[in-house]
Amino acid sequence: MNPMGRKPLNISDELRARVLVDALPYIQKYNHKIVVVKYGGNAMTSGELKQAVMSDIVLLSLIGIQVVLVHGGGPEISAMLDRLGIESRFEGGLRYTDEAAMEVVQMVLSGKINKELVASLGQCGGRALGLCGADGGMIQAEKKKGPVDLGLVGEITAVRPEPILDALNQGYIPVIATTGIGPGGQAYNINADTAAAKIAATLNAENLILMTDVRGLLRDREDEGSLIPVVQVSEVPVLKKQGIVSGGMIPKVDCCVEAVRRGVKKSFVIDGRIPHSLLIELFSTEGIGTMFV
């Protein structure tokens, strides 16, 4: 048994050595670079997948890649609201957030999920530090404008990178709960994909990786074999007109496009349901999802 208490894969020492050697160019490429990972979906709720993601992140950190983990927690927020008898309401894919719901959002995101992820990374041998938007005024926000009133849903006005960079420079993995702070100390609920894109751009990250419950961008939503491996950001308007980028993929693709246009080298949508999808994406030529460049 290995130190994690899991039975190791039955592979030869020669093959294990070859895998490590094959990964060397990718390790060199990403050494001392910042990679922002937005964590969510099935990879967050399945114990086995969660273990794989945490061990992947610790491995990346130990070989010199500066990983920033950004997380949401929609299902757990909904479950807690139900337990408290508070109605969950959505408008255009975003949760309507009144004062009572905002208290639950803060409690679940910053107080529960964030600290569980920090503990999980620690159990895998990593050093992690939990942060939320209020820490050091990291995520500045204001009420989201639009045709529909979403309550205390916010849009980011600025990201102050100092708390994140301080954590990275001290050897910690920053784990960021996506709440924001507005004028007068008002807390806001921030979409995690949007926050990850803004944070990646502010940090001039090498990569932004959005973990989802789909293969990536599919040319035919009914055919997982129709994965589009690479998309130029200039192609996205056409893909939207064709209906290839539609529904829940629109905000994710928009976040990837914004990140690339603001200086992130590459952004990815990958399938978090596949164990070790992070390592497959970063350490192989083919990758596993859709890359936006």
mmCIF file of C-alpha atoms in Angstrom:
data_model
loop_
_atom_site.group_PDB
_atom_site.id
_atom_site.type_symbol
_atom_site.label_atom_id
_atom_site.label_comp_id
_atom_site.label_asym_id
_atom_site.label_seq_id
_atom_site.Cartn_x
_atom_site.Cartn_y
_atom_site.Cartn_z
ATOM 1 C CA MET A 1 0.000 0.000 0.000
ATOM 2 C CA ASN A 2 1.199 3.537 -0.677
ATOM 3 C CA PRO A 3 1.207 6.358 1.950
ATOM 4 C CA MET A 4 -2.321 7.353 0.866
ATOM 5 C CA GLY A 5 -3.630 3.924 1.869
ATOM 6 C CA ARG A 6 -4.546 3.080 -1.728
ATOM 7 C CA LYS A 7 -3.364 0.037 -3.647
ATOM 8 C CA PRO A 8 -0.847 1.156 -6.310
ATOM 9 C CA LEU A 9 -1.382 0.380 -9.975
ATOM 10 C CA ASN A 10 0.207 -2.873 -11.040
ATOM 11 C CA ILE A 11 2.784 -1.480 -13.470
ATOM 12 C CA SER A 12 6.434 -2.331 -13.902
ATOM 13 C CA ASP A 13 9.196 -0.154 -12.519
ATOM 14 C CA GLU A 14 10.436 0.345 -16.086
ATOM 15 C CA LEU A 15 7.057 1.677 -17.238
ATOM 16 C CA ARG A 16 6.789 3.891 -14.157
ATOM 17 C CA ALA A 17 10.215 5.386 -14.938
ATOM 18 C CA ARG A 18 9.272 5.898 -18.604
ATOM 19 C CA VAL A 19 6.085 7.752 -17.612
ATOM 20 C CA LEU A 20 8.097 10.107 -15.412
ATOM 21 C CA VAL A 21 10.662 10.742 -18.151
ATOM 22 C CA ASP A 22 7.918 11.391 -20.715
ATOM 23 C CA ALA A 23 6.395 13.943 -18.329
ATOM 24 C CA LEU A 24 9.692 15.828 -17.940
ATOM 25 C CA PRO A 25 9.213 18.315 -20.840
ATOM 26 C CA TYR A 26 5.792 19.283 -19.474
ATOM 27 C CA ILE A 27 7.141 19.654 -15.937
ATOM 28 C CA GLN A 28 9.872 21.944 -17.295
ATOM 29 C CA LYS A 29 7.314 23.911 -19.304
ATOM 30 C CA TYR A 30 5.104 24.637 -16.301
ATOM 31 C CA ASN A 31 7.772 24.960 -13.609
ATOM 32 C CA HIS A 32 7.207 28.167 -11.597
ATOM 33 C CA LYS A 33 4.169 29.004 -13.758
ATOM 34 C CA ILE A 34 0.730 29.740 -12.325
ATOM 35 C CA VAL A 35 -2.156 27.427 -13.223
ATOM 36 C CA VAL A 36 -5.655 28.369 -12.042
ATOM 37 C CA VAL A 37 -8.049 25.446 -11.595
ATOM 38 C CA LYS A 38 -11.789 25.969 -11.161
ATOM 39 C CA TYR A 39 -13.063 22.958 -9.256
ATOM 40 C CA GLY A 40 -16.670 21.831 -9.380
ATOM 41 C CA GLY A 41 -19.168 19.314 -10.699
ATOM 42 C CA ASN A 42 -18.969 15.562 -10.071
ATOM 43 C CA ALA A 43 -15.273 15.824 -9.220
ATOM 44 C CA MET A 44 -16.356 17.760 -6.132
ATOM 45 C CA THR A 45 -19.094 15.406 -4.930
ATOM 46 C CA SER A 46 -17.581 11.972 -5.646
ATOM 47 C CA GLY A 47 -15.168 10.850 -2.934
ATOM 48 C CA GLU A 48 -12.925 8.929 -5.319
ATOM 49 C CA LEU A 49 -12.763 11.748 -7.865
ATOM 50 C CA LYS A 50 -12.156 14.322 -5.144
ATOM 51 C CA GLN A 51 -9.235 12.256 -3.868
ATOM 52 C CA ALA A 52 -7.778 12.111 -7.393
ATOM 53 C CA VAL A 53 -8.088 15.885 -7.892
ATOM 54 C CA MET A 54 -6.507 16.666 -4.513
ATOM 55 C CA SER A 55 -3.576 14.312 -5.138
ATOM 56 C CA ASP A 56 -3.101 15.777 -8.640
ATOM 57 C CA ILE A 57 -2.965 19.314 -7.255
ATOM 58 C CA VAL A 58 -0.478 18.350 -4.544
ATOM 59 C CA LEU A 59 1.699 16.602 -7.127
ATOM 60 C CA LEU A 60 1.659 19.671 -9.375
ATOM 61 C CA SER A 61 2.583 21.866 -6.413
ATOM 62 C CA LEU A 62 5.443 19.611 -5.314
ATOM 63 C CA ILE A 63 7.051 19.632 -8.778
ATOM 64 C CA GLY A 64 7.098 23.424 -8.854
ATOM 65 C CA ILE A 65 3.804 24.390 -10.520
ATOM 66 C CA GLN A 66 1.961 27.157 -8.672
ATOM 67 C CA VAL A 67 -1.632 25.955 -8.501
ATOM 68 C CA VAL A 68 -4.476 28.272 -7.483
ATOM 69 C CA LEU A 69 -7.673 26.360 -6.689
ATOM 70 C CA VAL A 70 -10.953 28.259 -7.129
ATOM 71 C CA HIS A 71 -14.174 26.553 -6.083
ATOM 72 C CA GLY A 72 -17.905 26.994 -6.037
ATOM 73 C CA GLY A 73 -20.427 24.853 -4.208
ATOM 74 C CA GLY A 74 -23.867 25.221 -5.754
ATOM 75 C CA PRO A 75 -25.275 21.783 -4.814
ATOM 76 C CA GLU A 76 -24.218 22.103 -1.171
ATOM 77 C CA ILE A 77 -25.625 25.629 -0.988
ATOM 78 C CA SER A 78 -28.949 24.393 -2.395
ATOM 79 C CA ALA A 79 -29.015 21.503 0.079
ATOM 80 C CA MET A 80 -28.408 23.807 3.039
ATOM 81 C CA LEU A 81 -31.047 26.288 1.847
ATOM 82 C CA ASP A 82 -33.531 23.424 1.606
ATOM 83 C CA ARG A 83 -32.695 22.297 5.150
ATOM 84 C CA LEU A 84 -33.294 25.838 6.398
ATOM 85 C CA GLY A 85 -36.526 26.219 4.453
ATOM 86 C CA ILE A 86 -35.155 28.965 2.185
ATOM 87 C CA GLU A 87 -36.286 28.799 -1.429
ATOM 88 C CA SER A 88 -33.656 28.337 -4.141
ATOM 89 C CA ARG A 89 -34.409 30.492 -7.167
ATOM 90 C CA PHE A 90 -32.448 30.810 -10.398
ATOM 91 C CA GLU A 91 -32.568 33.460 -13.113
ATOM 92 C CA GLY A 92 -30.517 32.885 -16.270
ATOM 93 C CA GLY A 93 -28.458 30.196 -14.546
ATOM 94 C CA LEU A 94 -27.548 32.432 -11.593
ATOM 95 C CA ARG A 95 -28.864 31.989 -8.050
ATOM 96 C CA TYR A 96 -31.070 34.787 -6.750
ATOM 97 C CA THR A 97 -29.355 35.700 -3.483
ATOM 98 C CA ASP A 98 -31.161 37.669 -0.777
ATOM 99 C CA GLU A 99 -29.681 38.480 2.645
ATOM 100 C CA ALA A 100 -30.679 35.115 4.147
ATOM 101 C CA ALA A 101 -29.297 33.176 1.177
ATOM 102 C CA MET A 102 -26.079 35.224 1.266
ATOM 103 C CA GLU A 103 -25.456 34.158 4.856
ATOM 104 C CA VAL A 104 -25.798 30.541 3.771
ATOM 105 C CA VAL A 105 -23.515 31.101 0.758
ATOM 106 C CA GLN A 106 -20.793 32.498 3.011
ATOM 107 C CA MET A 107 -21.236 29.758 5.588
ATOM 108 C CA VAL A 108 -21.128 26.913 3.059
ATOM 109 C CA LEU A 109 -18.470 28.284 0.686
ATOM 110 C CA SER A 110 -16.048 29.914 3.111
ATOM 111 C CA GLY A 111 -16.782 28.018 6.315
ATOM 112 C CA LYS A 112 -17.409 24.468 5.129
ATOM 113 C CA ILE A 113 -16.297 23.609 1.583
ATOM 114 C CA ASN A 114 -13.204 25.822 1.648
ATOM 115 C CA LYS A 115 -11.868 24.336 4.869
ATOM 116 C CA GLU A 116 -12.703 20.785 3.781
ATOM 117 C CA LEU A 117 -10.625 21.289 0.631
ATOM 118 C CA VAL A 118 -7.740 22.740 2.648
ATOM 119 C CA ALA A 119 -7.881 19.703 4.941
ATOM 120 C CA SER A 120 -8.067 17.285 1.982
ATOM 121 C CA LEU A 121 -4.987 18.834 0.372
ATOM 122 C CA GLY A 122 -3.210 18.561 3.705
ATOM 123 C CA GLN A 123 -4.081 14.879 3.975
ATOM 124 C CA CYS A 124 -2.478 14.376 0.557
ATOM 125 C CA GLY A 125 0.739 15.975 1.786
ATOM 126 C CA GLY A 126 0.136 19.496 0.476
ATOM 127 C CA ARG A 127 0.196 22.865 2.212
ATOM 128 C CA ALA A 128 -2.967 24.823 1.497
ATOM 129 C CA LEU A 129 -4.395 28.127 2.684
ATOM 130 C CA GLY A 130 -8.103 28.965 2.494
ATOM 131 C CA LEU A 131 -9.128 32.409 1.272
ATOM 132 C CA CYS A 132 -12.342 34.194 0.373
ATOM 133 C CA GLY A 133 -12.983 37.439 -1.470
ATOM 134 C CA ALA A 134 -12.974 39.522 1.706
ATOM 135 C CA ASP A 135 -9.456 38.436 2.706
ATOM 136 C CA GLY A 136 -7.182 41.346 1.960
ATOM 137 C CA GLY A 137 -9.983 42.839 -0.147
ATOM 138 C CA MET A 138 -9.008 40.242 -2.741
ATOM 139 C CA ILE A 139 -12.229 40.160 -4.801
ATOM 140 C CA GLN A 140 -13.811 43.594 -5.143
ATOM 141 C CA ALA A 141 -17.389 43.496 -6.380
ATOM 142 C CA GLU A 142 -20.584 45.426 -6.938
ATOM 143 C CA LYS A 143 -24.191 44.422 -7.478
ATOM 144 C CA LYS A 144 -24.627 42.705 -10.838
ATOM 145 C CA LYS A 145 -26.516 44.889 -13.275
ATOM 146 C CA GLY A 146 -28.998 43.494 -15.772
ATOM 147 C CA PRO A 147 -32.634 43.189 -16.759
ATOM 148 C CA VAL A 148 -33.341 40.824 -13.828
ATOM 149 C CA ASP A 149 -32.682 41.663 -10.177
ATOM 150 C CA LEU A 150 -30.487 38.898 -8.733
ATOM 151 C CA GLY A 151 -30.225 40.339 -5.239
ATOM 152 C CA LEU A 152 -26.720 40.053 -3.819
ATOM 153 C CA VAL A 153 -25.172 38.440 -6.880
ATOM 154 C CA GLY A 154 -22.100 40.480 -7.697
ATOM 155 C CA GLU A 155 -19.834 41.188 -10.600
ATOM 156 C CA ILE A 156 -16.124 41.646 -10.053
ATOM 157 C CA THR A 157 -14.730 45.158 -10.355
ATOM 158 C CA ALA A 158 -11.147 44.302 -9.378
ATOM 159 C CA VAL A 159 -8.973 41.461 -8.118
ATOM 160 C CA ARG A 160 -6.175 42.301 -5.704
ATOM 161 C CA PRO A 161 -3.596 39.558 -6.248
ATOM 162 C CA GLU A 162 -1.406 40.195 -3.198
ATOM 163 C CA PRO A 163 -3.052 37.623 -0.850
ATOM 164 C CA ILE A 164 -2.815 34.948 -3.552
ATOM 165 C CA LEU A 165 0.785 35.769 -4.456
ATOM 166 C CA ASP A 166 1.800 35.905 -0.794
ATOM 167 C CA ALA A 167 0.373 32.407 -0.273
ATOM 168 C CA LEU A 168 2.122 31.069 -3.408
ATOM 169 C CA ASN A 169 5.442 32.649 -2.453
ATOM 170 C CA GLN A 170 5.264 30.978 0.960
ATOM 171 C CA GLY A 171 4.710 27.593 -0.653
ATOM 172 C CA TYR A 172 0.970 27.316 -0.031
ATOM 173 C CA ILE A 173 -1.778 26.270 -2.438
ATOM 174 C CA PRO A 174 -4.367 29.085 -2.301
ATOM 175 C CA VAL A 175 -7.914 27.707 -2.088
ATOM 176 C CA ILE A 176 -10.369 30.479 -2.962
ATOM 177 C CA ALA A 177 -14.078 30.624 -2.103
ATOM 178 C CA THR A 178 -15.836 32.869 -4.600
ATOM 179 C CA THR A 179 -17.512 35.523 -2.529
ATOM 180 C CA GLY A 180 -16.745 39.186 -3.130
ATOM 181 C CA ILE A 181 -16.707 42.312 -0.998
ATOM 182 C CA GLY A 182 -18.338 45.580 -2.015
ATOM 183 C CA PRO A 183 -18.620 49.139 -0.718
ATOM 184 C CA GLY A 184 -19.452 49.274 2.962
ATOM 185 C CA GLY A 185 -18.359 45.670 3.423
ATOM 186 C CA GLN A 186 -21.368 44.181 1.616
ATOM 187 C CA ALA A 187 -20.744 40.547 0.658
ATOM 188 C CA TYR A 188 -21.668 39.330 -2.819
ATOM 189 C CA ASN A 189 -22.159 35.903 -4.355
ATOM 190 C CA ILE A 190 -19.816 35.532 -7.361
ATOM 191 C CA ASN A 191 -20.047 32.937 -10.122
ATOM 192 C CA ALA A 192 -17.060 30.620 -9.682
ATOM 193 C CA ASP A 193 -16.217 30.315 -13.402
ATOM 194 C CA THR A 194 -16.215 34.106 -13.757
ATOM 195 C CA ALA A 195 -14.081 34.513 -10.652
ATOM 196 C CA ALA A 196 -11.567 31.926 -11.873
ATOM 197 C CA ALA A 197 -11.215 33.722 -15.217
ATOM 198 C CA LYS A 198 -10.697 37.125 -13.565
ATOM 199 C CA ILE A 199 -8.194 35.701 -11.092
ATOM 200 C CA ALA A 200 -6.249 33.897 -13.849
ATOM 201 C CA ALA A 201 -6.059 37.079 -15.931
ATOM 202 C CA THR A 202 -4.952 39.196 -12.972
ATOM 203 C CA LEU A 203 -2.225 36.689 -12.090
ATOM 204 C CA ASN A 204 -1.123 36.451 -15.758
ATOM 205 C CA ALA A 205 -1.534 32.704 -15.370
ATOM 206 C CA GLU A 206 -0.148 30.224 -17.833
ATOM 207 C CA ASN A 207 -3.402 28.250 -17.901
ATOM 208 C CA LEU A 208 -6.995 28.417 -16.714
ATOM 209 C CA ILE A 209 -8.660 25.012 -16.337
ATOM 210 C CA LEU A 210 -12.423 24.686 -15.787
ATOM 211 C CA MET A 211 -13.414 21.234 -14.504
ATOM 212 C CA THR A 212 -16.940 20.267 -15.637
ATOM 213 C CA ASP A 213 -19.219 17.258 -16.073
ATOM 214 C CA VAL A 214 -18.869 17.172 -19.879
ATOM 215 C CA ARG A 215 -16.065 16.078 -22.216
ATOM 216 C CA GLY A 216 -15.491 19.639 -23.363
ATOM 217 C CA LEU A 217 -17.027 21.524 -26.271
ATOM 218 C CA LEU A 218 -18.868 19.028 -28.492
ATOM 219 C CA ARG A 219 -19.802 19.641 -32.121
ATOM 220 C CA ASP A 220 -22.835 17.421 -31.453
ATOM 221 C CA ARG A 221 -24.074 17.473 -27.844
ATOM 222 C CA GLU A 222 -25.437 13.932 -28.245
ATOM 223 C CA ASP A 223 -22.096 12.531 -29.417
ATOM 224 C CA GLU A 224 -19.195 12.599 -26.958
ATOM 225 C CA GLY A 225 -16.947 11.520 -29.814
ATOM 226 C CA SER A 226 -17.465 14.909 -31.484
ATOM 227 C CA LEU A 227 -15.149 16.735 -29.080
ATOM 228 C CA ILE A 228 -13.528 19.867 -30.513
ATOM 229 C CA PRO A 229 -9.975 19.716 -29.119
ATOM 230 C CA VAL A 230 -8.822 23.245 -30.006
ATOM 231 C CA VAL A 231 -10.802 26.470 -30.490
ATOM 232 C CA GLN A 232 -9.416 29.831 -31.551
ATOM 233 C CA VAL A 233 -11.200 32.552 -29.563
ATOM 234 C CA SER A 234 -12.011 34.280 -32.872
ATOM 235 C CA GLU A 235 -14.094 31.218 -33.826
ATOM 236 C CA VAL A 236 -16.422 31.436 -30.830
ATOM 237 C CA PRO A 237 -19.002 33.885 -32.295
ATOM 238 C CA VAL A 238 -19.482 31.559 -35.280
ATOM 239 C CA LEU A 239 -19.791 28.517 -33.007
ATOM 240 C CA LYS A 240 -22.478 30.356 -31.048
ATOM 241 C CA LYS A 241 -24.408 31.163 -34.222
ATOM 242 C CA GLN A 242 -24.205 27.505 -35.235
ATOM 243 C CA GLY A 243 -25.604 26.476 -31.849
ATOM 244 C CA ILE A 244 -22.481 24.499 -30.976
ATOM 245 C CA VAL A 245 -21.815 26.810 -28.034
ATOM 246 C CA SER A 246 -25.171 26.936 -26.294
ATOM 247 C CA GLY A 247 -26.937 26.519 -22.963
ATOM 248 C CA GLY A 248 -24.692 25.991 -19.965
ATOM 249 C CA MET A 249 -21.555 26.008 -22.121
ATOM 250 C CA ILE A 250 -22.006 29.677 -23.040
ATOM 251 C CA PRO A 251 -20.803 31.146 -19.713
ATOM 252 C CA LYS A 252 -17.936 28.639 -19.471
ATOM 253 C CA VAL A 253 -16.745 29.369 -23.005
ATOM 254 C CA ASP A 254 -17.116 33.116 -22.409
ATOM 255 C CA CYS A 255 -14.899 32.798 -19.323
ATOM 256 C CA CYS A 256 -12.255 30.912 -21.309
ATOM 257 C CA VAL A 257 -12.354 33.524 -24.070
ATOM 258 C CA GLU A 258 -12.100 36.431 -21.630
ATOM 259 C CA ALA A 259 -9.139 34.835 -19.858
ATOM 260 C CA VAL A 260 -7.212 34.314 -23.119
ATOM 261 C CA ARG A 261 -7.990 37.817 -24.365
ATOM 262 C CA ARG A 262 -6.716 39.236 -21.072
ATOM 263 C CA GLY A 263 -3.366 37.476 -21.256
ATOM 264 C CA VAL A 264 -3.812 33.896 -20.039
ATOM 265 C CA LYS A 265 -1.818 31.694 -22.431
ATOM 266 C CA LYS A 266 -4.430 28.933 -22.751
ATOM 267 C CA SER A 267 -7.724 28.010 -21.146
ATOM 268 C CA PHE A 268 -9.378 24.602 -21.010
ATOM 269 C CA VAL A 269 -12.717 22.955 -20.346
ATOM 270 C CA ILE A 270 -12.039 19.397 -19.162
ATOM 271 C CA ASP A 271 -14.083 16.456 -17.905
ATOM 272 C CA GLY A 272 -13.673 16.247 -14.143
ATOM 273 C CA ARG A 273 -15.458 12.875 -14.137
ATOM 274 C CA ILE A 274 -12.282 11.252 -15.486
ATOM 275 C CA PRO A 275 -9.777 10.433 -12.708
ATOM 276 C CA HIS A 276 -6.556 12.459 -12.956
ATOM 277 C CA SER A 277 -7.932 14.566 -15.815
ATOM 278 C CA LEU A 278 -5.730 17.470 -14.662
ATOM 279 C CA LEU A 279 -2.550 15.450 -15.171
ATOM 280 C CA ILE A 280 -3.739 14.079 -18.499
ATOM 281 C CA GLU A 281 -4.468 17.598 -19.766
ATOM 282 C CA LEU A 282 -1.207 19.146 -18.608
ATOM 283 C CA PHE A 283 1.193 16.272 -19.212
ATOM 284 C CA SER A 284 0.136 14.896 -22.585
ATOM 285 C CA THR A 285 0.204 16.149 -26.163
ATOM 286 C CA GLU A 286 -3.414 15.263 -26.955
ATOM 287 C CA GLY A 287 -4.944 16.504 -23.704
ATOM 288 C CA ILE A 288 -8.431 15.509 -22.640
ATOM 289 C CA GLY A 289 -10.811 18.436 -23.192
ATOM 290 C CA THR A 290 -11.176 21.593 -25.279
ATOM 291 C CA MET A 291 -8.362 24.125 -25.354
ATOM 292 C CA PHE A 292 -9.017 27.811 -26.125
ATOM 293 C CA VAL A 293 -6.113 29.788 -27.610
#
